PDB file of C-alpha atoms in Angstrom:
ATOM      1  CA  MET P   1      69.326  20.265   6.448  1.00 45.00           C
ATOM      2  CA  LYS P   2      68.223  23.136   8.508  1.00 43.00           C
ATOM      3  CA  LEU P   3      66.337  24.428   4.921  1.00 42.00           C
ATOM      4  CA  LYS P   4      64.509  21.137   4.550  1.00 46.00           C
ATOM      5  CA  ASN P   5      63.155  21.120   8.250  1.00 51.00           C
ATOM      6  CA  THR P   6      62.120  24.666   7.423  1.00 51.00           C
ATOM      7  CA  ASN P   7      60.265  23.767   4.238  1.00 52.00           C
ATOM      8  CA  PHE P   8      58.360  20.951   6.399  1.00 52.00           C
ATOM      9  CA  GLU P   9      57.876  23.253   9.021  1.00 55.00           C
ATOM     10  CA  PHE P  10      56.080  25.910   6.979  1.00 51.00           C
ATOM     11  CA  ALA P  11      54.047  23.369   4.979  1.00 51.00           C
ATOM     12  CA  LEU P  12      52.471  21.914   8.591  1.00 54.00           C
ATOM     13  CA  VAL P  13      51.656  25.385   9.291  1.00 53.00           C
ATOM     14  CA  ILE P  14      49.868  26.351   5.625  1.00 53.00           C
ATOM     15  CA  LEU P  15      48.062  22.788   6.081  1.00 53.00           C
ATOM     16  CA  PHE P  16      47.041  23.982   9.683  1.00 55.00           C
ATOM     17  CA  VAL P  17      45.869  27.223   7.924  1.00 53.00           C
ATOM     18  CA  HIS P  18      43.656  25.658   5.183  1.00 53.00           C
ATOM     19  CA  LEU P  19      42.289  23.181   7.515  1.00 54.00           C
ATOM     20  CA  LYS P  20      41.340  25.875   9.829  1.00 54.00           C
ATOM     21  CA  ASP P  21      39.603  27.627   6.601  1.00 54.00           C
ATOM     22  CA  LEU P  22      38.400  24.595   5.701  1.00 49.00           C
ATOM     23  CA  ILE P  23      36.125  24.577   9.166  1.00 48.00           C
ATOM     24  CA  ALA P  24      34.923  28.170   8.772  1.00 44.00           C
ATOM     25  CA  GLN P  25      33.776  28.146   5.201  1.00 48.00           C
ATOM     26  CA  SER P  26      31.429  25.453   5.877  1.00 44.00           C
ATOM     27  CA  THR P  27      32.146  23.290   2.819  1.00 69.00           C
ATOM     28  CA  TRP P  28      30.798  20.199   4.478  1.00 79.00           C
ATOM     29  CA  ILE P  29      27.129  19.520   3.764  1.00 86.00           C
ATOM     30  CA  LYS P  30      26.090  16.738   6.181  1.00 87.00           C
ATOM     31  CA  HIS P  31      22.382  15.584   6.705  1.00 91.00           C
ATOM     32  CA  GLU P  32      21.423  12.882   9.140  1.00 89.00           C
ATOM     33  CA  PHE P  33      17.612  11.539   9.478  1.00 92.00           C
ATOM     34  CA  LYS P  34      15.061   8.852   9.623  1.00 91.00           C
ATOM     35  CA  VAL P  35      11.987   8.761   7.680  1.00 93.00           C
ATOM     36  CA  VAL P  36       8.971   6.642   7.124  1.00 94.00           C
ATOM     37  CA  ILE P  37       8.343   5.436   3.408  1.00 95.00           C
ATOM     38  CA  GLU P  38       4.579   4.124   3.337  1.00 94.00           C
ATOM     39  CA  ALA P  39       3.412   1.140   1.425  1.00 93.00           C
ATOM     40  CA  GLY P  40       2.945   1.931  -1.998  1.00 94.00           C
ATOM     41  CA  LYS P  41       4.905   4.939  -2.202  1.00 95.00           C
ATOM     42  CA  LYS P  42       8.101   6.402  -3.116  1.00 95.00           C
ATOM     43  CA  ASP P  43       9.495   9.385  -1.434  1.00 95.00           C
ATOM     44  CA  CYS P  44      12.667  11.256  -2.809  1.00 96.00           C
ATOM     45  CA  PHE P  45      15.004  14.020  -1.690  1.00 96.00           C
ATOM     46  CA  TYR P  46      17.390  16.366  -3.254  1.00 96.00           C
ATOM     47  CA  GLN P  47      20.758  17.468  -2.278  1.00 94.00           C
ATOM     48  CA  PRO P  48      22.487  20.768  -4.554  1.00 94.00           C
ATOM     49  CA  ILE P  49      25.922  20.130  -4.977  1.00 92.00           C
ATOM     50  CA  GLU P  50      28.613  21.825  -6.555  1.00 89.00           C
ATOM     51  CA  LEU P  51      30.879  20.719  -9.870  1.00 89.00           C
ATOM     52  CA  ASP P  52      34.238  18.383  -8.258  1.00 84.00           C
ATOM     53  CA  SER P  53      32.668  17.830  -5.148  1.00 87.00           C
ATOM     54  CA  VAL P  54      32.746  14.852  -2.699  1.00 88.00           C
ATOM     55  CA  PHE P  55      29.011  13.493  -2.945  1.00 92.00           C
ATOM     56  CA  HIS P  56      27.902  10.159  -0.516  1.00 92.00           C
ATOM     57  CA  ALA P  57      24.484   8.740   0.192  1.00 94.00           C
ATOM     58  CA  SER P  58      23.676   6.160   2.160  1.00 93.00           C
ATOM     59  CA  TYR P  59      20.819   4.220   4.224  1.00 94.00           C
ATOM     60  CA  GLN P  60      19.959   1.588   6.360  1.00 91.00           C
ATOM     61  CA  VAL P  61      16.268  -0.224   6.412  1.00 92.00           C
ATOM     62  CA  ILE P  62      15.511  -0.243  10.208  1.00 89.00           C
ATOM     63  CA  LYS P  63      12.210  -1.097   9.963  1.00 88.00           C
ATOM     64  CA  GLY P  64      10.622  -3.270   7.130  1.00 86.00           C
ATOM     65  CA  ASN P  65      13.558  -5.482   5.873  1.00 86.00           C
ATOM     66  CA  ASP P  66      14.100  -4.078   2.563  1.00 92.00           C
ATOM     67  CA  ILE P  67      13.656  -1.421  -0.055  1.00 95.00           C
ATOM     68  CA  ILE P  68      14.655   0.253  -3.418  1.00 96.00           C
ATOM     69  CA  PHE P  69      17.480   2.808  -3.661  1.00 97.00           C
ATOM     70  CA  TYR P  70      18.957   4.942  -6.621  1.00 96.00           C
ATOM     71  CA  VAL P  71      20.783   7.617  -6.993  1.00 97.00           C
ATOM     72  CA  ALA P  72      20.350  10.441  -9.806  1.00 96.00           C
ATOM     73  CA  ASP P  73      22.688  13.358 -11.295  1.00 95.00           C
ATOM     74  CA  PRO P  74      20.868  16.513 -12.203  1.00 95.00           C
ATOM     75  CA  ASN P  75      20.172  15.234 -15.830  1.00 94.00           C
ATOM     76  CA  ARG P  76      18.279  12.501 -14.210  1.00 92.00           C
ATOM     77  CA  GLU P  77      20.561  10.194 -15.224  1.00 94.00           C
ATOM     78  CA  ILE P  78      20.680   6.832 -12.868  1.00 94.00           C
ATOM     79  CA  LEU P  79      24.167   6.892 -11.351  1.00 95.00           C
ATOM     80  CA  LYS P  80      23.366   3.512  -8.983  1.00 94.00           C
ATOM     81  CA  VAL P  81      19.903   1.333  -8.448  1.00 95.00           C
ATOM     82  CA  LEU P  82      20.128  -0.938  -5.352  1.00 95.00           C
ATOM     83  CA  GLN P  83      17.018  -3.174  -5.644  1.00 93.00           C
ATOM     84  CA  TYR P  84      15.569  -4.890  -2.267  1.00 93.00           C
ATOM     85  CA  GLU P  85      18.567  -4.367  -0.251  1.00 92.00           C
ATOM     86  CA  GLN P  86      18.012  -4.043   3.701  1.00 91.00           C
ATOM     87  CA  SER P  87      21.387  -1.557   3.232  1.00 90.00           C
ATOM     88  CA  GLY P  88      23.755   0.416   0.430  1.00 91.00           C
ATOM     89  CA  GLN P  89      25.785   3.375  -0.428  1.00 91.00           C
ATOM     90  CA  HIS P  90      26.753   5.091  -2.792  1.00 93.00           C
ATOM     91  CA  GLN P  91      29.792   7.513  -3.518  1.00 91.00           C
ATOM     92  CA  ILE P  92      31.194  10.439  -5.976  1.00 91.00           C
ATOM     93  CA  GLN P  93      34.535  10.933  -5.211  1.00 86.00           C
ATOM     94  CA  LYS P  94      34.457  13.779  -8.083  1.00 87.00           C
ATOM     95  CA  THR P  95      31.107  15.232  -9.430  1.00 91.00           C
ATOM     96  CA  ASN P  96      31.052  16.247 -13.447  1.00 92.00           C
ATOM     97  CA  VAL P  97      27.634  17.729 -13.000  1.00 93.00           C
ATOM     98  CA  LYS P  98      26.656  20.697 -10.686  1.00 93.00           C
ATOM     99  CA  GLY P  99      22.957  20.687  -9.643  1.00 94.00           C
ATOM    100  CA  ASP P 100      20.527  18.993  -7.512  1.00 95.00           C
ATOM    101  CA  TYR P 101      20.970  15.421  -7.183  1.00 96.00           C
ATOM    102  CA  GLU P 102      18.029  13.106  -6.539  1.00 96.00           C
ATOM    103  CA  ILE P 103      18.189  10.248  -3.996  1.00 97.00           C
ATOM    104  CA  CYS P 104      15.089   8.033  -3.858  1.00 97.00           C
ATOM    105  CA  PHE P 105      13.483   5.124  -1.664  1.00 97.00           C
ATOM    106  CA  ASP P 106      11.030   3.282  -3.714  1.00 97.00           C
ATOM    107  CA  ASN P 107       8.521   1.062  -1.193  1.00 96.00           C
ATOM    108  CA  SER P 108       5.483   1.069  -4.304  1.00 94.00           C
ATOM    109  CA  TYR P 109       6.194  -2.960  -4.590  1.00 93.00           C
ATOM    110  CA  SER P 110       4.646  -3.353  -0.849  1.00 91.00           C
ATOM    111  CA  GLN P 111       1.070  -2.434  -0.309  1.00 89.00           C
ATOM    112  CA  PHE P 112       1.211  -3.345   3.129  1.00 90.00           C
ATOM    113  CA  HIS P 113       4.295  -2.473   4.707  1.00 90.00           C
ATOM    114  CA  ASP P 114       5.683   0.806   5.466  1.00 93.00           C
ATOM    115  CA  LYS P 115       9.302   0.996   5.786  1.00 94.00           C
ATOM    116  CA  LEU P 116      11.447   2.974   8.661  1.00 92.00           C
ATOM    117  CA  VAL P 117      14.663   3.875   7.034  1.00 93.00           C
ATOM    118  CA  SER P 118      18.064   5.890   8.452  1.00 92.00           C
ATOM    119  CA  ILE P 119      19.415   8.077   5.515  1.00 93.00           C
ATOM    120  CA  TYR P 120      23.119   9.652   5.720  1.00 92.00           C
ATOM    121  CA  ILE P 121      23.638  12.083   2.865  1.00 93.00           C
ATOM    122  CA  LEU P 122      27.315  14.220   2.754  1.00 90.00           C
ATOM    123  CA  SER P 123      28.977  16.611   0.419  1.00 89.00           C
ATOM    124  CA  PHE P 124      32.390  18.212   0.278  1.00 83.00           C
ATOM    125  CA  HIS P 125      33.609  20.742  -2.184  1.00 78.00           C
ATOM    126  CA  GLN P 126      37.520  20.305  -2.304  1.00 61.00           C
ATOM    127  CA  ASP P 127      38.807  22.652  -4.297  1.00 58.00           C
ATOM    128  CA  SER P 128      37.289  25.390  -1.469  1.00 51.00           C
ATOM    129  CA  LEU P 129      40.237  24.235   0.664  1.00 51.00           C
ATOM    130  CA  LEU P 130      42.739  25.600  -1.867  1.00 52.00           C
ATOM    131  CA  GLU P 131      41.032  28.863  -3.611  1.00 54.00           C
ATOM    132  CA  ARG P 132      43.471  31.023  -2.463  1.00 51.00           C
ATOM    133  CA  PHE P 133      45.942  28.986  -4.763  1.00 52.00           C
ATOM    134  CA  ARG P 134      44.068  29.652  -7.863  1.00 52.00           C
ATOM    135  CA  HIS P 135      44.982  33.395  -8.060  1.00 50.00           C
ATOM    136  CA  GLU P 136      48.646  32.720  -7.799  1.00 50.00           C
ATOM    137  CA  LYS P 137      50.430  32.201 -10.726  1.00 46.00           C
ATOM    138  CA  GLU P 138      53.186  29.847  -9.495  1.00 49.00           C
ATOM    139  CA  LEU P 139      53.073  26.870  -6.650  1.00 54.00           C
ATOM    140  CA  ASN P 140      56.301  26.228  -4.966  1.00 58.00           C
ATOM    141  CA  GLU P 141      57.412  23.072  -3.635  1.00 57.00           C
ATOM    142  CA  THR P 142      56.025  23.494  -0.458  1.00 57.00           C
ATOM    143  CA  THR P 143      52.606  24.715  -1.467  1.00 58.00           C
ATOM    144  CA  GLN P 144      52.240  21.760  -4.039  1.00 59.00           C
ATOM    145  CA  MET P 145      53.149  19.568  -0.692  1.00 63.00           C
ATOM    146  CA  SER P 146      50.596  21.075   1.732  1.00 60.00           C
ATOM    147  CA  ARG P 147      48.144  20.848  -1.162  1.00 60.00           C
ATOM    148  CA  GLU P 148      48.463  17.096  -1.527  1.00 64.00           C
ATOM    149  CA  ILE P 149      48.268  16.345   2.040  1.00 65.00           C
ATOM    150  CA  SER P 150      44.995  18.525   2.124  1.00 63.00           C
ATOM    151  CA  ASP P 151      43.346  16.571  -0.740  1.00 64.00           C
ATOM    152  CA  LYS P 152      44.427  13.298   1.283  1.00 70.00           C
ATOM    153  CA  ILE P 153      42.908  14.650   4.641  1.00 68.00           C
ATOM    154  CA  SER P 154      39.600  15.741   2.923  1.00 67.00           C
ATOM    155  CA  ILE P 155      39.179  12.383   1.436  1.00 69.00           C
ATOM    156  CA  ASN P 156      39.912  10.846   4.511  1.00 72.00           C
ATOM    157  CA  LEU P 157      37.455  12.983   6.296  1.00 72.00           C
ATOM    158  CA  VAL P 158      34.718  11.713   4.105  1.00 72.00           C
ATOM    159  CA  GLU P 159      35.784   8.056   4.490  1.00 75.00           C
ATOM    160  CA  ILE P 160      35.850   8.572   8.421  1.00 76.00           C
ATOM    161  CA  PHE P 161      32.349  10.436   8.382  1.00 76.00           C
ATOM    162  CA  THR P 162      30.423   7.666   6.352  1.00 77.00           C
ATOM    163  CA  HIS P 163      31.761   4.772   8.520  1.00 76.00           C
ATOM    164  CA  GLN P 164      30.821   6.485  11.664  1.00 76.00           C
ATOM    165  CA  ALA P 165      27.311   6.877   9.844  1.00 76.00           C
ATOM    166  CA  MET P 166      26.976   3.320   8.827  1.00 76.00           C
ATOM    167  CA  SER P 167      28.052   2.548  12.644  1.00 78.00           C
ATOM    168  CA  ARG P 168      25.273   4.537  14.093  1.00 79.00           C
ATOM    169  CA  PHE P 169      22.864   2.641  11.617  1.00 76.00           C
ATOM    170  CA  ARG P 170      23.582  -0.171  12.736  1.00 77.00           C
ATOM    171  CA  GLY P 171      23.178   1.018  16.345  1.00 77.00           C
ATOM    172  CA  SER P 172      19.632   2.002  15.488  1.00 74.00           C
ATOM    173  CA  LYS P 173      18.712  -1.307  13.795  1.00 74.00           C
ATOM    174  CA  ASP P 174      19.903  -3.502  16.932  1.00 74.00           C
ATOM    175  CA  GLU P 175      18.185  -0.509  19.129  1.00 76.00           C
ATOM    176  CA  PHE P 176      15.236  -1.297  17.213  1.00 76.00           C
ATOM    177  CA  LEU P 177      15.408  -4.951  17.669  1.00 77.00           C
ATOM    178  CA  ILE P 178      15.787  -4.867  21.178  1.00 80.00           C
ATOM    179  CA  GLU P 179      13.234  -2.891  21.573  1.00 79.00           C
ATOM    180  CA  ALA P 180      10.719  -4.959  19.787  1.00 75.00           C
ATOM    181  CA  ASN P 181      11.746  -8.183  21.064  1.00 80.00           C
ATOM    182  CA  ASN P 182      11.365  -6.717  24.148  1.00 81.00           C
ATOM    183  CA  GLU P 183       8.007  -5.878  23.943  1.00 78.00           C
ATOM    184  CA  LEU P 184       7.260  -9.294  22.157  1.00 81.00           C
ATOM    185  CA  VAL P 185       9.087 -11.036  25.627  1.00 84.00           C
ATOM    186  CA  PHE P 186       6.648  -8.469  27.786  1.00 83.00           C
ATOM    187  CA  TYR P 187       3.234  -9.310  25.843  1.00 84.00           C
ATOM    188  CA  TRP P 188       4.238 -12.949  25.588  1.00 86.00           C
ATOM    189  CA  SER P 189       5.056 -13.073  29.415  1.00 85.00           C
ATOM    190  CA  ILE P 190       1.538 -11.381  30.191  1.00 88.00           C
ATOM    191  CA  PHE P 191      -0.152 -13.687  28.429  1.00 86.00           C
ATOM    192  CA  GLN P 192       1.617 -16.796  30.007  1.00 87.00           C
ATOM    193  CA  THR P 193       0.861 -15.292  32.971  1.00 87.00           C
ATOM    194  CA  PHE P 194      -3.041 -15.151  32.537  1.00 88.00           C
ATOM    195  CA  LEU P 195      -2.881 -18.305  30.907  1.00 87.00           C
ATOM    196  CA  ILE P 196      -1.559 -19.682  34.397  1.00 88.00           C
ATOM    197  CA  ILE P 197      -3.820 -17.915  36.529  1.00 89.00           C
ATOM    198  CA  LEU P 198      -6.572 -19.254  34.151  1.00 88.00           C
ATOM    199  CA  CYS P 199      -5.606 -22.717  34.327  1.00 87.00           C
ATOM    200  CA  GLY P 200      -5.221 -22.491  38.020  1.00 83.00           C
ATOM    201  CA  ALA P 201      -8.939 -21.405  38.448  1.00 83.00           C
ATOM    202  CA  PHE P 202      -9.865 -24.055  36.160  1.00 83.00           C
ATOM    203  CA  GLN P 203      -7.978 -26.920  38.167  1.00 82.00           C
ATOM    204  CA  ALA P 204      -9.165 -25.269  41.535  1.00 81.00           C
ATOM    205  CA  TYR P 205     -12.794 -25.284  40.471  1.00 80.00           C
ATOM    206  CA  PHE P 206     -12.766 -28.851  38.988  1.00 79.00           C
ATOM    207  CA  ILE P 207     -11.117 -30.228  42.123  1.00 80.00           C
ATOM    208  CA  LYS P 208     -13.864 -28.069  44.204  1.00 77.00           C
ATOM    209  CA  LYS P 209     -16.542 -29.525  42.250  1.00 75.00           C
ATOM    210  CA  LEU P 210     -14.982 -32.956  42.503  1.00 74.00           C
ATOM    211  CA  PHE P 211     -14.945 -32.866  46.360  1.00 75.00           C
ATOM    212  CA  LYS P 212     -18.335 -31.443  46.200  1.00 68.00           C
ATOM    213  CA  THR P 213     -19.929 -34.541  44.218  1.00 60.00           C
ATOM    214  CA  ARG P 214     -18.248 -37.293  46.625  1.00 57.00           C
ATOM    215  CA  THR P 215     -19.799 -35.801  49.511  1.00 56.00           C
ATOM    216  CA  LYS P 216     -22.928 -35.780  47.941  1.00 55.00           C
TER     217      LYS P 216
END
């Protein structure tokens, strides 16, 4: 019983060491930004990805309703296409081609409206966490356990980061709508105020003119 506990504790120690290496080696690549896709144009972004990596790309149209989104591999083979959608994503659990992946946003079908788009790109080279194991001749039971746990944690971290990005997207869109509605209410209130003042001035003028006519 003590031997099993010792093995489990040893596995935890190895796991924490590998997680520390994961952060130190900067194996995560994350980009989050906003871009304006002008009317009648298409913009593409390129992300170099290693072989056997997790790759994720997602977007949210903040202003302008919808857009065409597609992802292509380094051989320019289309992997995902979303047409006229406000939001979407594409994820590869394990890339089989190394090179520059293409993420494109096509607004060429809209001749008058620019699109403000929030973009999130993430890649993670899973095997980099376990490079020290590759030079070993054998993997004992404890090391194998830590490897399986590390793989699960890395996948779960990808899911957490993507969910957080989508939450930020929704927050940005809600903030934009609130600001747009606030601006609309502000100018509409000013218009109504001037309209009330103008109506009051006309009423005062005609009432004054009416009394002058009766006096004569």
